[in-house]
Amino acid sequence: MNDNIIWIVLLMALITYLTRFPMLLISSRWEIPDWLRRGLAMVPVGVFSSMTIPPILFHMREGAWSPEYIVAGTVSLAVGLWRKQIVWALVAGVVVIALYRHAVGMI
């Protein structure tokens, strides 16, 4: 393995830790208000939708929407509404894309 890659990974880990440390320190010393706690609880939903909706709606192949993304998005939405957990919706979408591509012969 290249020595530069090891240093890059270590520096990225350090930077990640340093950017999260102040919030961990603040949250351990002060009580977070309920309105902020409710707002922070919505962050995973916002991140999940910003990462999944654009590829579903704007991933076009030869000028037409990609069917595997539409099917996976629909199944993921249904599982998310049913289970009320983002992880299960994400897993369902990934499984549907893998199965769809395997069935069509893309893998």
PDB file of C-alpha atoms in Angstrom:
ATOM      1  CA  MET A   1       0.000   0.000   0.000  1.00  0.00           C
ATOM      2  CA  ASN A   2       1.232   3.466  -0.803  1.00  0.00           C
ATOM      3  CA  ASP A   3       2.477   5.441   2.231  1.00  0.00           C
ATOM      4  CA  ASN A   4       0.670   8.539   0.960  1.00  0.00           C
ATOM      5  CA  ILE A   5      -2.673   6.766   1.160  1.00  0.00           C
ATOM      6  CA  ILE A   6      -2.080   5.839   4.800  1.00  0.00           C
ATOM      7  CA  TRP A   7      -1.264   9.462   5.652  1.00  0.00           C
ATOM      8  CA  ILE A   8      -4.298  10.715   3.752  1.00  0.00           C
ATOM      9  CA  VAL A   9      -6.597   8.312   5.619  1.00  0.00           C
ATOM     10  CA  LEU A  10      -5.087   9.271   8.981  1.00  0.00           C
ATOM     11  CA  LEU A  11      -5.415  12.983   8.244  1.00  0.00           C
ATOM     12  CA  MET A  12      -9.012  12.523   7.106  1.00  0.00           C
ATOM     13  CA  ALA A  13      -9.781  10.672  10.341  1.00  0.00           C
ATOM     14  CA  LEU A  14      -8.191  13.473  12.375  1.00  0.00           C
ATOM     15  CA  ILE A  15     -10.120  16.164  10.504  1.00  0.00           C
ATOM     16  CA  THR A  16     -13.366  14.234  10.937  1.00  0.00           C
ATOM     17  CA  TYR A  17     -12.756  13.909  14.662  1.00  0.00           C
ATOM     18  CA  LEU A  18     -11.821  17.579  15.052  1.00  0.00           C
ATOM     19  CA  THR A  19     -14.973  18.754  13.282  1.00  0.00           C
ATOM     20  CA  ARG A  20     -17.217  16.619  15.510  1.00  0.00           C
ATOM     21  CA  PHE A  21     -15.449  17.133  18.817  1.00  0.00           C
ATOM     22  CA  PRO A  22     -16.813  20.629  19.627  1.00  0.00           C
ATOM     23  CA  MET A  23     -20.421  19.500  19.234  1.00  0.00           C
ATOM     24  CA  LEU A  24     -19.796  16.435  21.385  1.00  0.00           C
ATOM     25  CA  LEU A  25     -18.216  18.638  24.028  1.00  0.00           C
ATOM     26  CA  ILE A  26     -21.089  21.143  23.955  1.00  0.00           C
ATOM     27  CA  SER A  27     -23.790  18.477  24.036  1.00  0.00           C
ATOM     28  CA  SER A  28     -22.181  16.756  27.030  1.00  0.00           C
ATOM     29  CA  ARG A  29     -22.073  19.959  29.104  1.00  0.00           C
ATOM     30  CA  TRP A  30     -25.352  21.671  28.234  1.00  0.00           C
ATOM     31  CA  GLU A  31     -28.897  20.498  27.780  1.00  0.00           C
ATOM     32  CA  ILE A  32     -29.960  20.712  24.146  1.00  0.00           C
ATOM     33  CA  PRO A  33     -33.347  22.471  23.777  1.00  0.00           C
ATOM     34  CA  ASP A  34     -36.266  20.340  22.622  1.00  0.00           C
ATOM     35  CA  TRP A  35     -36.795  22.371  19.442  1.00  0.00           C
ATOM     36  CA  LEU A  36     -33.162  21.773  18.427  1.00  0.00           C
ATOM     37  CA  ARG A  37     -33.374  18.077  19.317  1.00  0.00           C
ATOM     38  CA  ARG A  38     -36.515  17.714  17.131  1.00  0.00           C
ATOM     39  CA  GLY A  39     -34.770  19.549  14.308  1.00  0.00           C
ATOM     40  CA  LEU A  40     -31.673  17.380  14.525  1.00  0.00           C
ATOM     41  CA  ALA A  41     -33.853  14.274  14.481  1.00  0.00           C
ATOM     42  CA  MET A  42     -34.944  15.259  10.954  1.00  0.00           C
ATOM     43  CA  VAL A  43     -31.383  15.471   9.590  1.00  0.00           C
ATOM     44  CA  PRO A  44     -31.200  11.775   8.564  1.00  0.00           C
ATOM     45  CA  VAL A  45     -34.465  12.113   6.624  1.00  0.00           C
ATOM     46  CA  GLY A  46     -33.155  15.182   4.807  1.00  0.00           C
ATOM     47  CA  VAL A  47     -29.834  13.559   3.982  1.00  0.00           C
ATOM     48  CA  PHE A  48     -31.517  10.348   2.817  1.00  0.00           C
ATOM     49  CA  SER A  49     -33.926  12.206   0.540  1.00  0.00           C
ATOM     50  CA  SER A  50     -31.235  14.459  -0.897  1.00  0.00           C
ATOM     51  CA  MET A  51     -29.173  11.384  -1.759  1.00  0.00           C
ATOM     52  CA  THR A  52     -31.975   9.248  -3.200  1.00  0.00           C
ATOM     53  CA  ILE A  53     -34.517  11.485  -4.938  1.00  0.00           C
ATOM     54  CA  PRO A  54     -32.179  13.154  -7.491  1.00  0.00           C
ATOM     55  CA  PRO A  55     -30.799   9.839  -8.825  1.00  0.00           C
ATOM     56  CA  ILE A  56     -34.322   8.448  -9.107  1.00  0.00           C
ATOM     57  CA  LEU A  57     -35.748  11.443 -10.945  1.00  0.00           C
ATOM     58  CA  PHE A  58     -32.745  12.590 -12.963  1.00  0.00           C
ATOM     59  CA  HIS A  59     -30.900   9.374 -13.819  1.00  0.00           C
ATOM     60  CA  MET A  60     -31.755   9.000 -17.480  1.00  0.00           C
ATOM     61  CA  ARG A  61     -30.500   6.360 -19.826  1.00  0.00           C
ATOM     62  CA  GLU A  62     -30.906   7.101 -23.538  1.00  0.00           C
ATOM     63  CA  GLY A  63     -33.371   9.926 -22.847  1.00  0.00           C
ATOM     64  CA  ALA A  64     -35.727   7.853 -20.681  1.00  0.00           C
ATOM     65  CA  TRP A  65     -35.958   7.264 -16.967  1.00  0.00           C
ATOM     66  CA  SER A  66     -34.031   4.275 -15.740  1.00  0.00           C
ATOM     67  CA  PRO A  67     -36.547   1.586 -14.739  1.00  0.00           C
ATOM     68  CA  GLU A  68     -34.411   0.013 -12.013  1.00  0.00           C
ATOM     69  CA  TYR A  69     -34.209   3.334 -10.172  1.00  0.00           C
ATOM     70  CA  ILE A  70     -37.958   3.936 -10.454  1.00  0.00           C
ATOM     71  CA  VAL A  71     -38.738   0.415  -9.183  1.00  0.00           C
ATOM     72  CA  ALA A  72     -36.156   0.628  -6.378  1.00  0.00           C
ATOM     73  CA  GLY A  73     -37.403   4.068  -5.365  1.00  0.00           C
ATOM     74  CA  THR A  74     -41.004   2.889  -5.228  1.00  0.00           C
ATOM     75  CA  VAL A  75     -40.114  -0.182  -3.173  1.00  0.00           C
ATOM     76  CA  SER A  76     -37.883   1.883  -0.906  1.00  0.00           C
ATOM     77  CA  LEU A  77     -40.673   4.402  -0.330  1.00  0.00           C
ATOM     78  CA  ALA A  78     -43.155   1.634   0.467  1.00  0.00           C
ATOM     79  CA  VAL A  79     -40.763  -0.063   2.905  1.00  0.00           C
ATOM     80  CA  GLY A  80     -39.934   3.276   4.519  1.00  0.00           C
ATOM     81  CA  LEU A  81     -43.602   4.099   5.047  1.00  0.00           C
ATOM     82  CA  TRP A  82     -44.283   0.593   6.338  1.00  0.00           C
ATOM     83  CA  ARG A  83     -41.288   0.147   8.685  1.00  0.00           C
ATOM     84  CA  LYS A  84     -40.747   3.857   9.560  1.00  0.00           C
ATOM     85  CA  GLN A  85     -36.975   3.356   9.481  1.00  0.00           C
ATOM     86  CA  ILE A  86     -34.566   4.773   6.937  1.00  0.00           C
ATOM     87  CA  VAL A  87     -32.154   1.852   7.157  1.00  0.00           C
ATOM     88  CA  TRP A  88     -34.768  -0.679   6.036  1.00  0.00           C
ATOM     89  CA  ALA A  89     -35.808   1.585   3.154  1.00  0.00           C
ATOM     90  CA  LEU A  90     -32.188   1.936   2.069  1.00  0.00           C
ATOM     91  CA  VAL A  91     -31.541  -1.803   2.273  1.00  0.00           C
ATOM     92  CA  ALA A  92     -34.723  -2.544   0.315  1.00  0.00           C
ATOM     93  CA  GLY A  93     -33.709  -0.117  -2.440  1.00  0.00           C
ATOM     94  CA  VAL A  94     -30.215  -1.571  -2.757  1.00  0.00           C
ATOM     95  CA  VAL A  95     -31.554  -5.135  -2.822  1.00  0.00           C
ATOM     96  CA  VAL A  96     -34.115  -4.257  -5.508  1.00  0.00           C
ATOM     97  CA  ILE A  97     -31.470  -2.608  -7.715  1.00  0.00           C
ATOM     98  CA  ALA A  98     -29.155  -5.614  -7.328  1.00  0.00           C
ATOM     99  CA  LEU A  99     -31.930  -8.100  -8.087  1.00  0.00           C
ATOM    100  CA  TYR A 100     -33.201  -6.045 -11.020  1.00  0.00           C
ATOM    101  CA  ARG A 101     -29.749  -5.774 -12.569  1.00  0.00           C
ATOM    102  CA  HIS A 102     -29.112  -9.464 -11.987  1.00  0.00           C
ATOM    103  CA  ALA A 103     -32.450 -10.402 -13.614  1.00  0.00           C
ATOM    104  CA  VAL A 104     -31.841  -8.141 -16.607  1.00  0.00           C
ATOM    105  CA  GLY A 105     -28.251  -9.322 -16.906  1.00  0.00           C
ATOM    106  CA  MET A 106     -26.470  -6.054 -16.130  1.00  0.00           C
ATOM    107  CA  ILE A 107     -24.290  -7.627 -13.412  1.00  0.00           C
TER     108      ILE A 107
END
